[in-house]
Short mmCIF file of C-alpha atoms and ligand atoms in Angstrom, two decimals:
data_model
loop_
_atom_site.label_atom_id
_atom_site.label_comp_id
_atom_site.label_asym_id
_atom_site.label_seq_id
_atom_site.Cartn_x
_atom_site.Cartn_y
_atom_site.Cartn_z
CA UNK A 22 -0.18 -0.07 -0.24
CA UNK A 23 1.12 3.57 -0.88
CA UNK A 24 2.72 4.93 2.41
CA UNK A 25 0.33 8.09 2.61
CA UNK A 26 -2.72 6.01 2.26
CA UNK A 27 -1.56 3.90 4.76
CA UNK A 28 -0.98 6.47 7.14
CA UNK A 29 -4.51 8.05 6.57
CA UNK A 30 -6.22 4.70 7.11
CA UNK A 31 -4.63 4.59 10.78
CA UNK A 32 -6.07 8.15 10.92
CA UNK A 33 -9.29 6.96 10.11
CA UNK A 34 -9.10 3.72 12.08
CA UNK A 35 -7.84 5.42 15.33
CA UNK A 36 -10.43 8.34 15.95
CA UNK A 37 -12.49 6.21 18.76
CA UNK A 38 -9.08 5.66 20.22
CA UNK A 39 -7.85 9.26 20.20
CA UNK A 40 -11.29 10.46 21.27
CA UNK A 41 -11.08 8.00 24.65
CA UNK A 42 -7.63 9.56 24.81
CA UNK A 43 -6.77 12.92 26.75
CA UNK A 44 -3.67 15.03 25.62
CA UNK A 45 -1.60 15.56 28.53
CA UNK A 46 -1.69 19.34 29.21
CA UNK A 47 2.26 20.62 29.13
CA UNK A 48 3.58 22.83 31.84
CA UNK A 49 4.78 26.19 31.49
CA UNK A 50 8.53 24.61 31.87
CA UNK A 51 7.77 21.63 29.20
CA UNK A 52 6.37 24.33 26.32
CA UNK A 53 9.51 26.38 26.98
CA UNK A 54 11.48 23.59 26.27
CA UNK A 55 9.75 22.74 23.29
CA UNK A 56 9.69 26.15 21.52
CA UNK A 57 13.48 26.42 22.25
CA UNK A 58 14.06 22.71 20.73
CA UNK A 59 11.96 23.19 17.61
CA UNK A 60 10.18 26.86 17.05
CA UNK A 61 12.13 28.76 13.96
CA UNK A 62 12.17 31.58 16.26
CA UNK A 63 14.97 29.90 18.46
CA UNK A 64 17.29 28.80 15.84
CA UNK A 65 20.09 30.95 17.00
CA UNK A 66 22.35 30.11 13.56
CA UNK A 67 19.50 31.97 11.33
CA UNK A 68 19.97 35.14 13.52
CA UNK A 69 21.93 37.85 12.56
CA UNK A 70 23.03 41.11 14.08
CA UNK A 71 21.18 44.42 13.36
CA UNK A 72 24.47 46.67 12.35
CA UNK A 73 23.30 49.79 12.05
CA UNK A 74 20.28 51.87 12.69
CA UNK A 75 18.02 52.50 16.00
CA UNK A 76 18.00 48.76 16.77
CA UNK A 77 21.72 48.23 16.26
CA UNK A 78 23.05 45.36 18.22
CA UNK A 79 19.85 43.38 18.54
CA UNK A 80 19.96 40.11 16.67
CA UNK A 81 17.17 39.32 14.00
CA UNK A 82 16.72 36.69 11.33
CA UNK A 83 19.42 37.18 8.17
CA UNK A 84 16.47 38.11 5.81
CA UNK A 85 15.28 40.95 7.83
CA UNK A 86 18.76 42.22 8.83
CA UNK A 87 19.53 42.31 5.16
CA UNK A 88 16.31 44.27 4.48
CA UNK A 89 17.33 46.89 7.08
CA UNK A 90 20.51 47.27 5.51
CA UNK A 91 19.31 47.33 1.89
CA UNK A 92 19.86 50.54 -0.39
CA UNK A 93 16.96 53.00 -1.11
CA UNK A 94 16.03 52.68 -5.10
CA UNK A 95 15.48 56.36 -4.88
CA UNK A 96 18.20 57.81 -6.51
CA UNK A 97 20.12 61.22 -5.14
CA UNK A 98 18.92 63.81 -6.78
CA UNK A 99 15.30 62.93 -7.59
CA UNK A 100 12.89 66.15 -8.25
CA UNK A 101 10.89 66.45 -5.00
CA UNK A 102 8.27 68.59 -6.37
CA UNK A 103 4.77 67.26 -5.12
CA UNK A 104 2.28 66.10 -7.25
CA UNK A 105 -0.09 65.63 -4.52
CA UNK A 106 -0.24 67.80 -0.80
CA UNK A 107 -2.43 65.88 1.30
CA UNK A 108 -2.91 66.20 5.29
CA UNK A 109 -2.77 62.51 5.68
CA UNK A 110 -1.10 59.93 3.35
CA UNK A 111 -2.50 56.74 3.95
CA UNK A 112 -0.07 53.76 2.88
CA UNK A 113 -1.60 50.18 2.40
CA UNK A 114 -5.18 49.22 1.12
CA UNK A 115 -5.75 46.38 3.76
CA UNK A 116 -7.95 46.69 6.77
CA UNK A 117 -5.36 49.13 8.88
CA UNK A 118 -4.99 51.34 6.18
CA UNK A 119 -8.81 51.39 5.24
CA UNK A 120 -9.93 51.75 9.02
CA UNK A 121 -7.18 54.79 9.26
CA UNK A 122 -8.50 56.24 5.92
CA UNK A 123 -12.16 56.44 6.94
CA UNK A 124 -11.01 57.76 10.55
CA UNK A 125 -8.74 60.52 9.31
CA UNK A 126 -11.63 61.54 6.95
CA UNK A 127 -14.45 61.47 9.35
CA UNK A 128 -12.08 63.97 11.14
CA UNK A 129 -12.33 66.41 8.01
CA UNK A 130 -8.62 65.36 6.79
CA UNK A 131 -7.93 65.60 3.65
CA UNK A 132 -6.80 61.86 3.02
CA UNK A 133 -5.12 59.82 0.19
CA UNK A 134 -4.65 56.21 0.10
CA UNK A 135 -1.92 54.51 -1.89
CA UNK A 136 -1.59 50.86 -2.09
CA UNK A 137 0.92 48.47 -3.62
CA UNK A 138 -1.65 45.93 -5.53
CA UNK A 139 -5.38 46.85 -5.43
CA UNK A 140 -7.61 48.35 -2.66
CA UNK A 141 -8.46 45.20 -0.55
CA UNK A 142 -5.19 43.09 -1.30
CA UNK A 143 -4.05 42.06 1.89
CA UNK A 144 -3.23 39.51 4.48
CA UNK A 145 -6.55 41.11 6.27
CA UNK A 146 -8.47 39.16 3.64
CA UNK A 147 -6.55 36.18 4.21
CA UNK A 148 -7.90 35.89 8.08
CA UNK A 149 -9.74 33.22 7.94
CA UNK A 150 -10.84 31.98 11.57
CA UNK A 151 -11.96 35.22 13.52
CA UNK A 152 -11.72 38.35 15.64
CA UNK A 153 -11.08 38.16 18.65
CA UNK A 154 -13.82 40.69 21.44
CA UNK A 155 -14.62 39.89 24.99
CA UNK A 156 -18.41 40.52 24.45
CA UNK A 157 -19.72 37.23 26.14
CA UNK A 158 -21.28 37.61 30.07
CA UNK A 159 -18.58 35.24 31.46
CA UNK A 160 -15.68 37.24 29.48
CA UNK A 161 -13.92 40.30 30.08
CA UNK A 162 -11.62 42.85 28.59
CA UNK A 163 -9.26 41.40 31.65
CA UNK A 164 -9.70 37.90 30.92
CA UNK A 165 -9.08 39.04 27.04
CA UNK A 166 -5.60 41.09 28.51
CA UNK A 167 -4.38 37.99 30.22
CA UNK A 168 -4.78 35.18 27.78
CA UNK A 169 -2.98 37.50 25.31
CA UNK A 170 -0.06 38.16 27.65
CA UNK A 171 0.43 34.63 28.39
CA UNK A 172 0.33 34.15 24.57
CA UNK A 173 2.65 36.75 24.04
CA UNK A 174 5.53 35.12 26.52
CA UNK A 175 4.67 38.37 28.65
CA UNK A 176 6.52 40.51 26.39
CA UNK A 177 3.34 42.56 24.96
CA UNK A 178 3.18 46.01 25.83
CA UNK A 179 0.64 46.16 28.32
CA UNK A 180 -0.32 49.74 27.13
CA UNK A 181 -1.41 48.67 23.77
CA UNK A 182 -2.84 45.56 24.77
CA UNK A 183 -4.97 47.61 27.41
CA UNK A 184 -5.95 49.92 24.49
CA UNK A 185 -6.83 46.51 22.49
CA UNK A 186 -9.20 44.60 24.52
CA UNK A 187 -10.80 47.96 26.15
CA UNK A 188 -11.83 48.99 22.64
CA UNK A 189 -12.73 45.90 21.42
CA UNK A 190 -16.14 45.88 21.74
CA UNK A 191 -16.44 49.23 20.03
CA UNK A 192 -14.58 48.15 17.07
CA UNK A 193 -17.14 45.19 16.67
CA UNK A 194 -19.65 47.94 16.86
CA UNK A 195 -18.34 49.75 14.78
CA UNK A 196 -17.94 46.91 12.10
CA UNK A 197 -21.48 45.66 12.33
CA UNK A 198 -22.76 49.30 11.68
CA UNK A 199 -21.00 49.53 8.54
CA UNK A 200 -22.79 46.33 7.42
CA UNK A 201 -20.12 43.36 8.66
CA UNK A 202 -22.37 39.87 8.94
CA UNK A 203 -21.10 38.24 12.07
CA UNK A 204 -22.21 34.88 12.54
CA UNK A 205 -25.22 34.82 15.01
CA UNK A 206 -27.08 31.68 16.62
CA UNK A 207 -30.93 31.27 16.20
CA UNK A 208 -31.88 34.15 18.37
CA UNK A 209 -29.93 36.38 16.76
CA UNK A 210 -27.09 36.76 19.35
CA UNK A 211 -23.59 36.64 18.17
CA UNK A 212 -21.88 33.50 17.94
CA UNK A 213 -18.47 33.12 19.66
CA UNK A 214 -15.76 30.18 19.14
CA UNK A 215 -12.82 29.72 21.10
CA UNK A 216 -8.77 30.17 19.37
CA UNK A 217 -5.66 28.48 20.74
CA UNK A 218 -4.50 30.15 23.84
CA UNK A 219 -7.83 31.69 25.10
CA UNK A 220 -9.70 30.42 27.96
CA UNK A 221 -12.66 32.00 26.78
CA UNK A 222 -14.60 31.70 23.43
CA UNK A 223 -14.50 35.00 22.12
CA UNK A 224 -14.20 35.01 18.14
CA UNK A 225 -16.43 36.55 16.32
CA UNK A 226 -16.57 34.96 12.62
CA UNK A 227 -18.16 34.89 9.41
CA UNK A 228 -17.77 31.31 8.24
CA UNK A 229 -14.10 30.97 7.39
CA UNK A 230 -14.05 34.26 5.75
CA UNK A 231 -13.86 36.63 8.38
CA UNK A 232 -11.07 39.08 6.83
CA UNK A 233 -12.63 38.86 3.89
CA UNK A 234 -16.13 40.16 4.99
CA UNK A 235 -14.64 42.86 7.11
CA UNK A 236 -12.65 43.78 4.22
CA UNK A 237 -15.54 44.23 1.88
CA UNK A 238 -17.44 46.08 4.00
CA UNK A 239 -14.26 48.37 4.66
CA UNK A 240 -13.62 48.81 1.07
CA UNK A 241 -17.00 49.69 0.39
CA UNK A 242 -16.51 52.50 2.89
CA UNK A 243 -13.74 53.93 1.57
CA UNK A 244 -15.66 53.99 -1.82
CA UNK A 245 -18.51 55.46 -0.34
CA UNK A 246 -16.73 58.05 1.27
CA UNK A 247 -15.04 58.95 -1.68
CA UNK A 248 -11.38 58.74 -0.45
CA UNK A 249 -9.04 59.19 -3.25
CA UNK A 250 -6.91 55.91 -4.15
CA UNK A 251 -3.89 55.37 -5.98
CA UNK A 252 -3.62 51.73 -6.94
CA UNK A 253 -0.25 50.03 -7.87
CA UNK A 254 1.58 52.85 -6.57
CA UNK A 255 3.81 51.45 -3.68
CA UNK A 256 5.84 53.72 -1.56
CA UNK A 257 9.40 53.64 -2.25
CA UNK A 258 10.78 55.87 0.04
CA UNK A 259 9.70 58.34 2.63
CA UNK A 260 10.57 61.97 2.87
CA UNK A 261 11.60 63.77 5.79
CA UNK A 262 11.91 67.38 6.64
CA UNK A 263 15.41 68.97 7.87
CA UNK A 264 14.61 67.95 11.52
CA UNK A 265 14.02 64.57 10.91
CA UNK A 266 9.93 64.65 10.88
CA UNK A 267 8.16 62.60 8.17
CA UNK A 268 6.87 64.76 5.51
CA UNK A 269 6.05 63.00 2.66
CA UNK A 270 6.87 59.91 0.49
CA UNK A 271 7.96 59.06 -2.93
CA UNK A 272 5.36 56.19 -4.79
CA UNK A 273 6.45 54.41 -7.56
CA UNK A 274 3.96 53.92 -10.42
CA UNK A 275 3.85 50.47 -11.34
CA UNK A 276 2.64 50.48 -14.86
CA UNK A 277 4.85 53.17 -16.17
CA UNK A 278 7.98 53.20 -13.43
CA UNK A 279 7.57 56.92 -12.83
CA UNK A 280 8.40 58.32 -9.42
CA UNK A 281 5.25 60.12 -7.76
CA UNK A 282 5.65 62.61 -4.90
CA UNK A 283 3.27 63.34 -2.18
CA UNK A 284 3.53 65.94 0.79
CA UNK A 285 1.97 64.76 3.94
CA UNK A 286 1.66 66.37 7.10
CA UNK A 287 1.32 62.68 8.66
CA UNK A 288 1.85 59.46 6.90
CA UNK A 289 0.43 56.42 8.09
CA UNK A 290 2.07 53.44 7.11
CA UNK A 291 -0.12 50.07 7.09
CA UNK A 292 1.74 47.96 4.52
CA UNK A 293 1.24 44.62 6.61
CA UNK A 294 3.51 41.81 7.43
CA UNK A 295 6.69 40.22 5.55
CA UNK A 296 5.89 36.38 5.02
CA UNK A 297 6.84 36.62 1.11
CA UNK A 298 10.20 37.01 2.85
CA UNK A 299 10.04 33.09 2.77
CA UNK A 300 12.05 33.80 6.42
CA UNK A 301 14.10 30.71 7.04
CA UNK A 302 12.65 29.12 3.86
CA UNK A 303 9.60 28.91 5.31
CA UNK A 304 6.20 28.80 2.57
CA UNK A 305 3.63 31.60 3.63
CA UNK A 306 0.16 32.31 3.95
CA UNK A 307 0.89 35.84 3.08
CA UNK A 308 -0.41 37.64 -0.25
CA UNK A 309 2.18 38.71 -2.83
CA UNK A 310 2.67 42.14 -1.09
CA UNK A 311 3.66 40.88 1.91
CA UNK A 312 7.23 42.08 1.94
CA UNK A 313 7.89 43.91 4.60
CA UNK A 314 8.17 47.38 3.50
CA UNK A 315 7.24 49.39 6.57
CA UNK A 316 9.99 47.95 8.38
CA UNK A 317 12.80 49.28 6.08
CA UNK A 318 10.80 52.61 5.13
CA UNK A 319 10.44 53.52 8.82
CA UNK A 320 13.87 52.34 9.90
CA UNK A 321 15.64 54.41 7.57
CA UNK A 322 14.04 57.36 9.14
CA UNK A 323 15.01 56.38 12.23
CA UNK A 324 11.92 54.84 13.41
CA UNK A 325 12.59 51.98 16.22
CA UNK A 326 11.38 48.67 15.84
CA UNK A 327 9.92 46.13 18.46
CA UNK A 328 10.57 42.60 18.57
CA UNK A 329 11.95 42.45 15.33
CA UNK A 330 13.22 39.03 15.69
CA UNK A 331 10.04 36.96 16.10
CA UNK A 332 7.51 35.71 13.42
CA UNK A 333 4.69 33.50 13.53
CA UNK A 334 4.48 30.03 11.91
CA UNK A 335 0.84 28.89 11.82
CA UNK A 336 0.70 25.60 13.02
CA UNK A 337 -1.64 24.36 9.75
CA UNK A 338 -0.12 25.55 6.70
CA UNK A 339 -1.34 23.19 3.65
CA UNK A 340 1.70 21.09 2.21
CA UNK A 341 -0.53 19.05 -0.37
CA UNK A 342 -0.92 19.53 -3.09
CA UNK A 343 1.95 21.34 -4.13
CA UNK A 344 -0.13 24.46 -5.44
CA UNK A 345 -1.37 24.68 -1.87
CA UNK A 346 1.69 24.43 -0.03
CA UNK A 347 1.75 26.93 2.78
CA UNK A 348 -1.97 28.25 2.31
CA UNK A 349 -3.84 28.67 5.70
CA UNK A 350 -5.88 26.21 6.79
CA UNK A 351 -7.69 27.99 9.63
CA UNK A 352 -6.95 27.46 13.07
CA UNK A 353 -11.17 27.44 13.07
CA UNK A 354 -10.83 23.82 12.11
CA UNK A 355 -8.79 22.82 15.64
CA UNK A 356 -11.49 25.17 17.47
CA UNK A 357 -14.45 23.20 16.28
CA UNK A 358 -12.45 19.62 17.36
CA UNK A 359 -10.16 18.73 14.20
CA UNK A 360 -7.35 16.64 15.58
CA UNK A 361 -3.43 16.83 14.51
CA UNK A 362 -2.16 13.44 14.07
CA UNK A 363 1.17 11.82 13.11
CA UNK A 364 2.26 9.28 10.93
CA UNK A 365 1.24 6.46 13.34
CA UNK A 366 -1.65 7.70 13.65
CA UNK A 367 -1.31 9.24 16.75
CA UNK A 368 -2.42 12.74 18.40
CA UNK A 369 0.81 14.56 20.17
CA UNK A 370 -0.27 18.05 21.16
CA UNK A 371 -3.40 19.84 22.63
CA UNK A 372 -4.40 21.59 19.38
CA UNK A 373 -5.50 24.42 20.85
CA UNK A 374 -2.36 25.17 22.71
CA UNK A 375 -0.47 28.68 21.34
CA UNK A 376 0.50 28.77 17.96
CA UNK A 377 4.38 28.32 18.78
CA UNK A 378 3.88 25.35 20.98
CA UNK A 379 1.94 23.91 18.36
CA UNK A 380 4.06 24.27 15.72
CA UNK A 381 7.05 23.49 17.20
CA UNK A 382 5.27 19.97 18.56
CA UNK A 383 4.43 19.73 14.47
CA UNK A 384 7.94 20.33 13.64
CA UNK A 385 9.24 17.91 16.52
CA UNK A 386 7.16 15.09 15.05
CA UNK A 387 8.22 15.66 11.40
CA UNK A 388 12.05 15.91 12.37
CA UNK A 389 11.71 13.07 14.44
CA UNK A 390 10.55 10.95 11.66
CA UNK A 391 6.93 10.69 12.31
CA UNK A 392 5.51 13.05 9.45
CA UNK A 393 4.25 11.93 6.11
CA UNK A 394 6.20 12.42 3.06
CA UNK A 395 4.51 14.31 0.37
CA UNK A 396 5.23 13.50 -3.27
CA UNK A 397 7.15 16.02 -4.03
CA UNK A 398 9.43 15.69 -1.06
CA UNK A 399 7.37 17.96 1.62
CA UNK A 400 6.64 16.61 5.36
CA UNK A 401 3.71 17.18 7.23
CA UNK A 402 1.43 15.72 9.77
CA UNK A 403 -2.33 15.13 9.31
CA UNK A 404 -5.26 17.38 10.27
CA UNK A 405 -8.43 15.37 10.46
CA UNK A 406 -11.13 17.58 9.38
CA UNK A 407 -13.90 15.16 9.35
CA UNK A 408 -13.94 14.64 13.16
CA UNK A 409 -15.72 17.92 12.96
CA UNK A 410 -19.02 16.32 11.07
CA UNK A 411 -18.72 13.51 13.76
CA UNK A 412 -18.47 15.78 16.97
CA UNK A 413 -20.98 18.26 15.28
CA UNK A 414 -23.05 16.59 13.18
CA UNK A 415 -22.93 16.00 9.42
CA UNK A 416 -22.89 18.94 7.27
CA UNK A 417 -20.86 21.08 10.04
CA UNK A 418 -18.16 21.43 8.05
CA UNK A 419 -19.68 22.54 4.71
CA UNK A 420 -21.38 25.19 6.63
CA UNK A 421 -18.52 26.17 8.61
CA UNK A 422 -15.90 26.18 6.33
CA UNK A 423 -17.05 26.75 3.13
CA UNK A 424 -14.11 28.19 1.83
CA UNK A 425 -11.70 25.61 2.97
CA UNK A 426 -14.12 22.95 1.20
CA UNK A 427 -13.49 24.81 -1.93
CA UNK A 428 -9.88 25.30 -1.74
CA UNK A 429 -8.94 21.75 -1.51
CA UNK A 430 -12.19 20.62 -3.79
CA UNK A 431 -10.37 22.32 -6.46
CA UNK A 432 -7.56 19.54 -6.48
CA UNK A 433 -9.85 16.83 -5.59
CA UNK A 434 -9.55 16.55 -1.93
CA UNK A 435 -12.98 16.78 -0.21
CA UNK A 436 -11.94 17.93 3.52
CA UNK A 437 -15.70 16.34 4.47
CA UNK A 438 -14.25 12.73 4.15
CA UNK A 439 -10.79 12.81 4.30
CA UNK A 440 -7.69 14.73 6.45
CA UNK A 441 -5.30 16.83 4.90
CA UNK A 442 -1.15 17.17 5.62
CA UNK A 443 0.03 20.23 7.11
CA UNK A 444 2.91 21.99 8.20
CA UNK A 445 3.91 25.19 9.99
CA UNK A 446 3.42 28.09 7.71
CA UNK A 447 5.27 31.83 8.16
CA UNK A 448 1.87 33.62 8.73
CA UNK A 449 2.76 36.82 10.99
CA UNK A 450 5.17 38.87 11.97
CA UNK A 451 4.79 39.62 15.77
CA UNK A 452 7.11 42.36 15.85
CA UNK A 453 6.92 45.59 13.71
CA UNK A 454 7.48 49.36 13.91
CA UNK A 455 7.20 50.35 17.63
CA UNK A 456 4.20 52.39 18.58
CA UNK A 457 2.44 54.18 21.17
CA UNK A 458 -1.00 54.14 21.82
CA UNK A 459 -2.13 56.81 19.21
CA UNK A 460 0.04 54.33 16.29
CA UNK A 461 2.74 57.46 16.47
CA UNK A 462 6.45 55.96 15.86
CA UNK A 463 9.23 57.66 17.55
CA UNK A 464 9.63 59.60 14.55
CA UNK A 465 7.25 62.97 14.18
CA UNK A 466 4.62 62.57 11.55
CA UNK A 467 4.95 58.80 10.95
CA UNK A 468 2.00 56.67 12.31
CA UNK A 469 1.85 53.09 11.72
CA UNK A 470 -0.72 50.51 11.86
CA UNK A 471 -1.58 46.80 12.04
CA UNK A 472 0.94 43.82 11.04
CA UNK A 473 3.28 46.82 10.34
CA UNK A 474 3.34 48.20 14.01
CA UNK A 475 5.02 46.29 16.54
CA UNK A 476 4.60 45.64 20.51
CA UNK A 477 0.98 44.61 20.84
CA UNK A 478 1.40 40.85 20.41
CA UNK A 479 4.70 40.38 22.40
CA UNK A 480 6.54 37.07 20.98
CA UNK A 481 3.69 35.20 19.74
CA UNK A 482 0.18 36.61 18.28
CA UNK A 483 -3.13 34.90 19.78
CA UNK A 484 -5.34 33.99 16.79
CA UNK A 485 -8.09 36.37 16.04
CA UNK A 486 -6.05 39.60 17.66
CA UNK A 487 -4.81 40.72 14.38
CA UNK A 488 -8.16 41.41 13.07
CA UNK A 489 -8.68 43.68 16.17
CA UNK A 490 -5.38 45.17 16.14
CA UNK A 491 -5.96 46.34 12.52
CA UNK A 492 -9.47 48.16 13.52
CA UNK A 493 -8.54 49.30 16.96
CA UNK A 494 -5.06 51.03 16.16
CA UNK A 495 -6.05 51.62 12.24
CA UNK A 496 -8.84 54.23 14.16
CA UNK A 497 -6.10 55.27 16.69
CA UNK A 498 -3.54 55.99 14.07
CA UNK A 499 -6.28 57.87 11.84
CA UNK A 500 -7.05 59.82 14.14
CA UNK A 501 -3.92 60.82 15.90
CA UNK A 502 -2.67 61.70 12.41
CA UNK A 503 -5.80 63.82 11.35
CA UNK A 504 -5.45 65.75 14.62
CA UNK A 505 -1.44 66.49 13.96
CA UNK A 506 -2.47 67.62 10.52
CA UNK A 507 -4.57 70.18 11.80
CA UNK A 508 -1.88 71.24 14.01
CA UNK A 509 1.41 71.34 12.09
CA UNK A 510 2.29 73.07 8.34
CA UNK A 511 3.28 70.88 5.58
CA UNK A 512 6.98 70.20 6.35
CA UNK A 513 9.73 70.59 3.65
CA UNK A 514 10.50 67.56 1.40
CA UNK A 515 14.07 66.02 1.94
CA UNK A 516 15.64 62.90 1.56
CA UNK A 517 18.37 63.80 3.76
CA UNK A 518 17.63 60.65 5.94
CA UNK A 519 18.47 58.64 2.94
CA UNK A 520 22.02 60.72 2.72
CA UNK A 521 22.49 59.98 6.09
CA UNK A 522 21.40 56.33 5.85
CA UNK A 523 23.94 55.68 3.23
CA UNK A 524 27.07 57.14 4.81
CA UNK A 525 26.29 55.16 7.93
CA UNK A 526 26.42 52.02 5.87
CA UNK A 527 29.51 53.15 4.28
CA UNK A 528 31.14 54.15 7.57
CA UNK A 529 30.38 50.69 8.79
CA UNK A 530 31.75 48.93 5.80
CA UNK A 531 28.38 47.65 5.18
CA UNK A 532 27.53 47.02 1.33
CA UNK A 533 23.61 46.47 0.82
CA UNK A 534 22.82 42.99 -0.41
CA UNK A 535 19.81 44.43 -2.12
CA UNK A 536 17.60 47.40 -2.68
CA UNK A 537 14.36 47.82 -0.53
CA UNK A 538 11.14 48.19 -0.59
CA UNK A 539 11.34 44.74 -2.18
CA UNK A 540 7.60 45.33 -3.61
CA UNK A 541 6.89 41.89 -4.96
CA UNK A 542 8.98 38.44 -4.23
CA UNK A 543 11.05 37.16 -6.91
CA UNK A 544 9.73 33.87 -8.12
CA UNK A 545 11.48 33.45 -11.40
CA UNK A 546 13.57 30.30 -11.37
CA UNK A 547 16.09 31.27 -13.87
CA UNK A 548 18.48 28.43 -13.44
CA UNK A 549 15.62 26.81 -15.51
CA UNK A 550 15.51 29.40 -18.29
CA UNK A 551 19.32 29.48 -18.99
CA UNK A 552 20.27 28.02 -22.18
CA UNK A 553 22.29 26.02 -20.22
CA UNK A 554 19.76 24.80 -18.39
CA UNK A 555 17.80 24.03 -21.29
CA UNK A 556 19.79 21.43 -23.55
CA UNK A 557 20.46 19.72 -19.60
CA UNK A 558 19.24 16.05 -20.36
O1 LIG B 605 -5.79 35.57 13.44
C1 LIG B 605 -5.44 34.87 12.45
O2 LIG B 605 -4.25 34.74 12.28
C2 LIG B 605 -6.31 33.92 12.19
C3 LIG B 605 -8.06 34.14 12.26
C4 LIG B 605 -5.92 32.68 11.46
C5 LIG B 605 -7.00 31.69 11.34
O3 LIG B 605 -6.13 30.31 11.45
O4 LIG B 605 -7.76 31.41 10.74
#
């Protein structure tokens, strides 16, 4: 029998035994040992020193260190006459950018939203499983606070976290008012479910396309409010005044390659995360534009980063079929009872432990030979999705995970009937540009919101806190940016921070390995298209 089919049959036949068995709860010390041994964040050899800038002396993964030491794509001597003059420039067309733009606009600011791809192309639309908000009677913002703090290894900025949990219910109310259709029970009450690392069910869901539904509504609202949008126009450099305050940005029109200069009294970076850096060679669940742009743009202006060395590897990224490698298989499946099962048909971890613990346990199983090899050479363990119908009744998977059913159906896999193979996938940057509770970086005039910002999630984000983060802090950044724009004149536009940065590179003998922001990942397999490769036998 084919070894994959043989292992799969063990998953199917071992269900009763697995259900009778309780998975031992790991002690904090056990978890610590597990993540130190297997989680990619703890692989010392992958970490390099940051040699220049505000975080010099700290360590981060090679991919981010190279990004922070990269050269600017903007030539010295570029004509900085602005084509646009606005109060607030919002960079990024995902949830945080849309929320910030709407908030700034509501406060009377003249707003321009620019985005690398199309409005809505973002990690927001890829967040499937829900948004955490403490709304049930036996839950509270305090419980949400402590769950998140535990999940983040107590490294979360408590001020940011307090704001997140306290303003959660208001954020949900705002979204509902705009038209987001969260799932409700027969009486019309909001349904909640439990995410990994949480002690209470507090995820608001729209089946398994929560982020997509939120983005649908936010995008509509941005269009309704007639906020001007420039698509396919990534920011390639920020502009600063002679005192180092952020005063605008340089965009690049992706159609004609021309630079566009924007003067802005406040700039909000909401460019999302960095999964497309494929840190430590991991596949990613992120959208194509997630190349860590805010990290490098802000860093060159002197903005400090928080927790730039920690990343989230979502435990359940698809590994088979090959076309879906890295694609997210929502944590919602484990919330509803899907088991993680190794090659021998055994459960090996509490599926609803924090993501770093679950990811480390999966990596351990595979490293110790208890994984299943796919035909293309990847390795993974089983996620026994059909358990959900067994536990909740026939039809539950179809109803609760329509997007996931479709995703696999395209490749002939029916997740209602068979388990799927998964392995951790690079999902989220836990850190980012350090912000205060108003979304301000330490560079005057420069605000950051959503995944691009850092400090809130500590060293491991809990499921569903990112959707809440981008609403709560998108609003705060939008509001603070609009208020600032009312009180300051437009700044002079210079590239003096780039000149300073280039000098610092030179002084430290650093030859940049790349030009960044990267904008889009480079997936061209050059070896396959060189003449030599073409004539290989
Ligand atoms: O917050 C997330 O990362 C999320 C909701 C992901 C998921 O598993 O669905």
